[in-house]
Short mmCIF file of C-alpha atoms and ligand atoms in Angstrom, two decimals:
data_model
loop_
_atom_site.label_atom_id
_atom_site.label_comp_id
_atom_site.label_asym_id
_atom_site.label_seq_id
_atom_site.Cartn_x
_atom_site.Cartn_y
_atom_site.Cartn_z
CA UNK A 1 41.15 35.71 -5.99
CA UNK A 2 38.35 33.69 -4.03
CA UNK A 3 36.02 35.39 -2.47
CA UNK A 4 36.72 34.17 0.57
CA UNK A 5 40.13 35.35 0.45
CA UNK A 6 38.97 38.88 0.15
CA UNK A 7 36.39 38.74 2.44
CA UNK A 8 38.84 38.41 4.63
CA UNK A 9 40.89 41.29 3.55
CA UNK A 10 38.55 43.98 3.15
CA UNK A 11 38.95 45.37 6.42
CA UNK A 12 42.24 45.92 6.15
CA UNK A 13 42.00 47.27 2.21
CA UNK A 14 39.63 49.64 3.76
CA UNK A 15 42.08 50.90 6.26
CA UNK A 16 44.53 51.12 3.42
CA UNK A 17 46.72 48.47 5.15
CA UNK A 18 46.39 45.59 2.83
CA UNK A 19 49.55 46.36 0.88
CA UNK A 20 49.88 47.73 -2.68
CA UNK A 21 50.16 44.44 -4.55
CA UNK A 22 46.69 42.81 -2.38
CA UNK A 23 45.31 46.00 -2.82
CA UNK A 24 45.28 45.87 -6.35
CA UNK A 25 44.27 42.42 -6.20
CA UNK A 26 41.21 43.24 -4.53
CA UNK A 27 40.30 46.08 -6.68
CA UNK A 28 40.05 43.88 -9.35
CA UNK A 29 37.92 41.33 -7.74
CA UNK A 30 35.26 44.02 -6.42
CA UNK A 31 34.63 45.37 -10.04
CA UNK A 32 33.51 42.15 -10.67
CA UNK A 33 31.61 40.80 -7.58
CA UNK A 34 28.97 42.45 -6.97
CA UNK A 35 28.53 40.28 -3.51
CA UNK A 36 31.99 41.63 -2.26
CA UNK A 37 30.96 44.81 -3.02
CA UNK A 38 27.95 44.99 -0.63
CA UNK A 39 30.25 43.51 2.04
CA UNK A 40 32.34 46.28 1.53
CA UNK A 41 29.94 48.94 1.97
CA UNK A 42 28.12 47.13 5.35
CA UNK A 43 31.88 47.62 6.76
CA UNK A 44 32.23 51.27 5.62
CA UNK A 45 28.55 51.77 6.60
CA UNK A 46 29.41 50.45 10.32
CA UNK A 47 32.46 52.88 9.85
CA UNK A 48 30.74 55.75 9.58
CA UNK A 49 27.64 54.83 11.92
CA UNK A 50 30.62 54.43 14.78
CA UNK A 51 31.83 58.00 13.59
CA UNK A 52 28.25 59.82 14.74
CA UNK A 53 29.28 59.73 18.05
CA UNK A 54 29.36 63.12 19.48
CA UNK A 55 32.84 64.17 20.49
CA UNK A 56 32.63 64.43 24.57
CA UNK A 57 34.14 67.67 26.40
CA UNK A 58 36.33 67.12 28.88
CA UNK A 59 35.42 68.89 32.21
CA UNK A 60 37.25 72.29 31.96
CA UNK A 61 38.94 72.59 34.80
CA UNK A 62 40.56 69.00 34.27
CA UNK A 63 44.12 70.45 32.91
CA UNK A 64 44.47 72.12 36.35
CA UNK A 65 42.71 69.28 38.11
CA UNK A 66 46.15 67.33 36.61
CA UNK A 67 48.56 70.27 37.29
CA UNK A 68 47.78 70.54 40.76
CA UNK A 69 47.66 66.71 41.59
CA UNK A 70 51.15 66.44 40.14
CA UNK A 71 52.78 69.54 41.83
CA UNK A 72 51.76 68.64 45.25
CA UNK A 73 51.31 64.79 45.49
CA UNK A 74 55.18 63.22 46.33
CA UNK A 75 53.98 59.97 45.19
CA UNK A 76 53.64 61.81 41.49
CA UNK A 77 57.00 63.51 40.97
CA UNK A 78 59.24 61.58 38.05
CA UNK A 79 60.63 58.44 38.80
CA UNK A 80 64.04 59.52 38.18
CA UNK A 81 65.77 62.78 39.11
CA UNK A 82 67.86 64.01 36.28
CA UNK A 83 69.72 66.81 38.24
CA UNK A 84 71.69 66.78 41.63
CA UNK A 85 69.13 68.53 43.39
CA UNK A 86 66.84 66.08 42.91
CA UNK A 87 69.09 63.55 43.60
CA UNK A 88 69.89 64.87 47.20
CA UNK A 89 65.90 64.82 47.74
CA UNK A 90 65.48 61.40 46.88
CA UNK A 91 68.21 60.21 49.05
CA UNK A 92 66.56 62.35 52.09
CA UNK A 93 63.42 60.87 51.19
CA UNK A 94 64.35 57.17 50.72
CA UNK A 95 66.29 57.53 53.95
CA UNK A 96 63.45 58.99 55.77
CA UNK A 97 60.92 55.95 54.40
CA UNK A 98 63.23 53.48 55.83
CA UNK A 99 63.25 55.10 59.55
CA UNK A 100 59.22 55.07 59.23
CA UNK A 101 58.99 51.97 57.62
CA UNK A 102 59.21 49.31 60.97
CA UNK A 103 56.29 50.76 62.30
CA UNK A 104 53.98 50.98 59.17
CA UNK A 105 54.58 47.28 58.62
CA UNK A 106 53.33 46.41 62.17
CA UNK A 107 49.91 44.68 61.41
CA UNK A 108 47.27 43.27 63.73
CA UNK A 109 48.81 39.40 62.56
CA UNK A 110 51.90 39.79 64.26
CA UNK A 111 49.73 39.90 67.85
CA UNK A 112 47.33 37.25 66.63
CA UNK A 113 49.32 34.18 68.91
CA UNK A 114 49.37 36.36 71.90
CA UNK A 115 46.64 35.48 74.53
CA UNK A 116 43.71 37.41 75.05
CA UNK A 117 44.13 40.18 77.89
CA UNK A 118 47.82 40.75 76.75
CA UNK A 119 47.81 44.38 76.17
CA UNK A 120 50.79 44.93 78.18
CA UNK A 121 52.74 43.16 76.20
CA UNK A 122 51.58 44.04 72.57
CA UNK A 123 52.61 47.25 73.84
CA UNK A 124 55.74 46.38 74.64
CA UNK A 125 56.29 44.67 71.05
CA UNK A 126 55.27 48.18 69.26
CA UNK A 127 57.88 50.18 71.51
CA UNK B 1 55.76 77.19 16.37
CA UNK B 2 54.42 74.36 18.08
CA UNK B 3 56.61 71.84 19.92
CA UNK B 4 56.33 68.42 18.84
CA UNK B 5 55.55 65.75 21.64
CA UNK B 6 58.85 64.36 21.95
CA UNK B 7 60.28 68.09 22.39
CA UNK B 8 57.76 68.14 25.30
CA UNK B 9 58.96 64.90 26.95
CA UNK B 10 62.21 66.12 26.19
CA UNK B 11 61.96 69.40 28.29
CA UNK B 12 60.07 67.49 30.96
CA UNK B 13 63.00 64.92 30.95
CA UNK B 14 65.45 67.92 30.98
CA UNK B 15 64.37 69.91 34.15
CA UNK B 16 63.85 68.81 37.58
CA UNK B 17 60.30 68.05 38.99
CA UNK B 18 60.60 71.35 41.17
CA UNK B 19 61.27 73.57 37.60
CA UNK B 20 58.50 75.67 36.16
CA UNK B 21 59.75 75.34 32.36
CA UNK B 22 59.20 71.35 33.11
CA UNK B 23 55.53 71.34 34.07
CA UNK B 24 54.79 74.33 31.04
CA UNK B 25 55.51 71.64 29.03
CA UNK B 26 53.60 68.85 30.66
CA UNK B 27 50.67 71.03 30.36
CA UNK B 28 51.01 71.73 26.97
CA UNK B 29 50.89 67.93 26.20
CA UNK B 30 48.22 67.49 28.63
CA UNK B 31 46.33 70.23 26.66
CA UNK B 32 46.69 68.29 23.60
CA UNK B 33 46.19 64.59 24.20
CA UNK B 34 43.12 65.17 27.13
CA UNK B 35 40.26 65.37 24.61
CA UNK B 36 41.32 62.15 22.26
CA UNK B 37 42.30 60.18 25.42
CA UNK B 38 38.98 61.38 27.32
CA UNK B 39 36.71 60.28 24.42
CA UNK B 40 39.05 57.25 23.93
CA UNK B 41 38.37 55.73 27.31
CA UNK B 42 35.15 56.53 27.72
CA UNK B 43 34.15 54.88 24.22
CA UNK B 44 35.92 51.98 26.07
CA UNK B 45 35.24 51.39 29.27
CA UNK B 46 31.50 52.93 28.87
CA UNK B 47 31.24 55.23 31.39
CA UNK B 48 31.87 59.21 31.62
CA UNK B 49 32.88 59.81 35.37
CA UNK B 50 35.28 57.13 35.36
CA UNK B 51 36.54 57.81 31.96
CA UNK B 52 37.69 61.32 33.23
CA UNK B 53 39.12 59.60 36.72
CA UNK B 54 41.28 57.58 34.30
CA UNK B 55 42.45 60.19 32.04
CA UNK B 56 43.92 61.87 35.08
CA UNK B 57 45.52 58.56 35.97
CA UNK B 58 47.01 58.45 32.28
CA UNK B 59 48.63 61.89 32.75
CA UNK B 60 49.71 60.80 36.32
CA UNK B 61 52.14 57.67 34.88
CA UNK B 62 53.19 59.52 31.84
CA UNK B 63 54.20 62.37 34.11
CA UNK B 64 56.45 59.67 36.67
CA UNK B 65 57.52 57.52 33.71
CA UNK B 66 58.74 60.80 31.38
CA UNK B 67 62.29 60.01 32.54
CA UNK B 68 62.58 56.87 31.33
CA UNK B 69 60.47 57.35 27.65
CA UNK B 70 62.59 56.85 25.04
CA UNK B 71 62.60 58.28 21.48
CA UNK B 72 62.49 54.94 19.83
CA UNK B 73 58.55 55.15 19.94
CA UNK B 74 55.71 58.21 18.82
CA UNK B 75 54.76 59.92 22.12
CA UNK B 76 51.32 59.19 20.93
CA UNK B 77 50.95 55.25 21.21
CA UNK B 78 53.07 55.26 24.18
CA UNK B 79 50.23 57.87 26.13
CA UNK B 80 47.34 55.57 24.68
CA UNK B 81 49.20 52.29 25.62
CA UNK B 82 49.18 53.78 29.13
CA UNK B 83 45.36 54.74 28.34
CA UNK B 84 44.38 51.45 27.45
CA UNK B 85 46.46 49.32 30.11
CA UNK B 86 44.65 51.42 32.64
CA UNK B 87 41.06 51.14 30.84
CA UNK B 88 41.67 47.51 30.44
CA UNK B 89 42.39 46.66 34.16
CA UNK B 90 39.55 48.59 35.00
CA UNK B 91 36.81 46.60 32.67
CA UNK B 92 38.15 43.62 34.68
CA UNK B 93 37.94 45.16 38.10
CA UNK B 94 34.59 46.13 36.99
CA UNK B 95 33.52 42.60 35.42
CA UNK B 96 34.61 41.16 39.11
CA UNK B 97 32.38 43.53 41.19
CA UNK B 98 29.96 45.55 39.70
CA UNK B 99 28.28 43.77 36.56
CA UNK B 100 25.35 42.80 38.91
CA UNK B 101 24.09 46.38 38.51
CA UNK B 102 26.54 47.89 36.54
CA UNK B 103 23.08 48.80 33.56
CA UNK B 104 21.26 50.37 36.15
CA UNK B 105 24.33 52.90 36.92
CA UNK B 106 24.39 53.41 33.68
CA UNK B 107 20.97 54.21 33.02
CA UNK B 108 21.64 56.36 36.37
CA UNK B 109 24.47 58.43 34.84
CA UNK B 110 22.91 58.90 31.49
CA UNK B 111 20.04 60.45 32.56
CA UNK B 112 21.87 62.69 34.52
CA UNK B 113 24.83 63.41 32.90
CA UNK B 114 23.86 64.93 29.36
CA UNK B 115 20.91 67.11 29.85
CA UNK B 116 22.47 68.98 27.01
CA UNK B 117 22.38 66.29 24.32
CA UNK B 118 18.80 64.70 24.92
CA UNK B 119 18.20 64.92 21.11
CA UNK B 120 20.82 62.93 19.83
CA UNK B 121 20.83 60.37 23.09
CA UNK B 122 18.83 57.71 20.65
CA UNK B 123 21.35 57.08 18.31
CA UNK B 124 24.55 57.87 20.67
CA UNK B 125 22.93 55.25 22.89
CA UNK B 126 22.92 52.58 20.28
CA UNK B 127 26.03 53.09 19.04
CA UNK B 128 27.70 52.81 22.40
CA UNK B 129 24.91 49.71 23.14
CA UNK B 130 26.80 48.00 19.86
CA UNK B 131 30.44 48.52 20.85
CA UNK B 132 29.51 47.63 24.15
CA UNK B 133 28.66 43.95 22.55
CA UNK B 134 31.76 43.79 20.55
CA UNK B 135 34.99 42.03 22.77
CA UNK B 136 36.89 44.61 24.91
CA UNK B 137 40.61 44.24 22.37
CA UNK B 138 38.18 44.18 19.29
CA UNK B 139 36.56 47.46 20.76
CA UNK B 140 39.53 49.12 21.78
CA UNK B 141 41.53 47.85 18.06
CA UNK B 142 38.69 49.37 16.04
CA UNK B 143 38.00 52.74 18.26
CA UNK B 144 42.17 53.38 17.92
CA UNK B 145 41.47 52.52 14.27
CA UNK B 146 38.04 54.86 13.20
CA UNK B 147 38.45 57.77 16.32
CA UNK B 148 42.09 58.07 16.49
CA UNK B 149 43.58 57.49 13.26
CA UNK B 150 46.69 55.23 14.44
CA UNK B 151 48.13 52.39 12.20
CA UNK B 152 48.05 48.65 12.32
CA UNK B 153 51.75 49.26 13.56
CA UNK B 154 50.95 51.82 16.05
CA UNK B 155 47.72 49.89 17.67
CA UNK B 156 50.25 46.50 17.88
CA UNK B 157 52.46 48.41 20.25
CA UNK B 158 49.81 49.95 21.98
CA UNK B 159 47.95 46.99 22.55
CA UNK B 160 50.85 44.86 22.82
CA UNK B 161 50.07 42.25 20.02
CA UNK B 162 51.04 41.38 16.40
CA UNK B 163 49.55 43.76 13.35
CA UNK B 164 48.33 40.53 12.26
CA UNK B 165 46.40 40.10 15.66
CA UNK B 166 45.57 43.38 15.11
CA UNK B 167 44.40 42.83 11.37
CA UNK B 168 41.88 39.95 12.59
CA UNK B 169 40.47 42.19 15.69
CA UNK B 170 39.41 45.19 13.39
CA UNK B 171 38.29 42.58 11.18
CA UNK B 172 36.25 40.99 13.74
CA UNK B 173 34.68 44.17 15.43
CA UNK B 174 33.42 45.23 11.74
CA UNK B 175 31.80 41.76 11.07
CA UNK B 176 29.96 41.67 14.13
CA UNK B 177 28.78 45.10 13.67
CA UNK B 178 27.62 43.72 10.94
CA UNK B 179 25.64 41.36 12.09
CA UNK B 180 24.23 43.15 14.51
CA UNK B 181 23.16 45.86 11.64
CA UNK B 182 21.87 42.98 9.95
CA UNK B 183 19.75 41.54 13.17
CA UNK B 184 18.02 45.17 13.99
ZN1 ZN C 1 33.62 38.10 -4.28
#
């Protein structure tokens, strides 16, 4: 093998993901190249300089931070309701959305060709 | 015994959003996975408070998607494929807005933040200085790789390329740390 062509193996021998047959094949060449074989060690060195970082802590109260947030926000609840129940909601909800949603969806565009002064009737477009 | 993840989704999938037994479970899972993701995305994205914003985020979709998981996938890559999609769009929102001072925050933050760990700062600063330098799918291949254990297989699906792609990114994240070894 070239050692080019294990060059650009070793990270993946290193992660034990080059396959048993290239593995062996690459074994072979580092007992004998002595270049390969620092190569080798920069990339495990890097490895374990990467590993010093300190494991971060979490903020403890973030499991309930997450409990709470799902329990109470609608938006959050699982997309699909598996049991009738849930079902019935849904329907009550989706019907309820579509009642509200004319008057979410009237924006400040829809009045922009009206003339100025014309209160009376961008007031009569919103009823 | 413990319940594996997929039992987990499983019960969550079984019971109704209302159900008690259904949210035990979610909080078991969000027990397990809210350290790796945590130090996951902040290793990422570079920065503590919104590294903790996002993890919430993560549990947020996996909690509304649960219904439709399926078992053809570990439980694991599918939560850090949520991670990282998240992570990722918010590097790019970031690069768009906030690079201008986006070092001084951070200088900000770190002084503020880890009054606890002064002594090793030095090194845990130049560490996160080097990934910082290495592309964002190189970073986030070789963190999956070295922090979290997954396989070549496992990071393709969570970063949604080939193992080969994934092959050359690991590849290329260890030869320009490197270099940049080499350079200091
Ligand atoms: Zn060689």
């Amino acid at each position: 093998m070239k050692c080019q062509d294990v060059r650009k193996k070793i990270s993946a021998y290193m992660d034990g993901e080059s396959g048993a047959a290239m593995s062996h094949r690459i074994r072979q060449h580092l007992s004998d190249c002595a270049e390969c074989r620092k190569i080798l060690q920069d990339f495990q060195e890097t490895e374990s300089f990467i590993r010093k970082l300190p494991i971060y802590s979490i903020s403890p109260e973030f499991t309930q931070r997450v409990m709470t947030e799902l329990r109470f926000d609608k938006g959050t609840k699982p997309a699909f309701a598996p049991n009738l129940l849930n079902r019935i909601l849904n329907f009550f909800e989706s019907f309820f959305n579509l009642l509200e949603s004319p008057k979410a969806s009237a924006s400040i565009e829809e009045f922009a060709d009206f003339p100025p002064c014309s209160l009376c009737k961008i007031y009569f477009k919103i009823l | 015994m413990t319940d594996s993840d997929l039992d987990l989704i499983k019960a969550v999938q079984a019971e109704s959003f209302l159900s008690k037994t259904g949210q035990q479970a979610f909080e078991v899972l969000v027990k397990r996975y809210q350290q790796p993701l945590f130090n996951f995305i902040y290793r990422y994205v570079g920065e503590r408070s919104a590294a903790e914003d996002l993890a919430q985020e993560v549990f947020l979709r996996v909690w509304q998607a649960a219904p439709r998981f399926e078992a053809r996938g570990k439980v694991s890559t599918w939560i850090f494929k949520i991670a990282y999609n998240l992570s990722m769009n918010e590097i790019k929102r970031r690069r768009r807005y906030q690079d201008f001072y986006k070092g001084f925050c951070d200088n900000m933050r770190a002084e503020s933040l880890f009054p606890e760990q002064r002594g090793s700062r030095e090194l845990e600063q130049d560490i996160m200085r080097a990934l910082a330098q290495i592309p964002e799918n190189q970073r986030a291949a070789l963190l999956l790789r070295v922090n979290e254990d997954f396989s070549y297989n496992e990071i393709s699906e969570i970063l949604n390329v080939s193992p080969a792609a994934v092959e050359s990114l690991i590849f290329r994240a260890r030869t320009k740390l490197r270099e940049l070894r080499i350079e200091n």
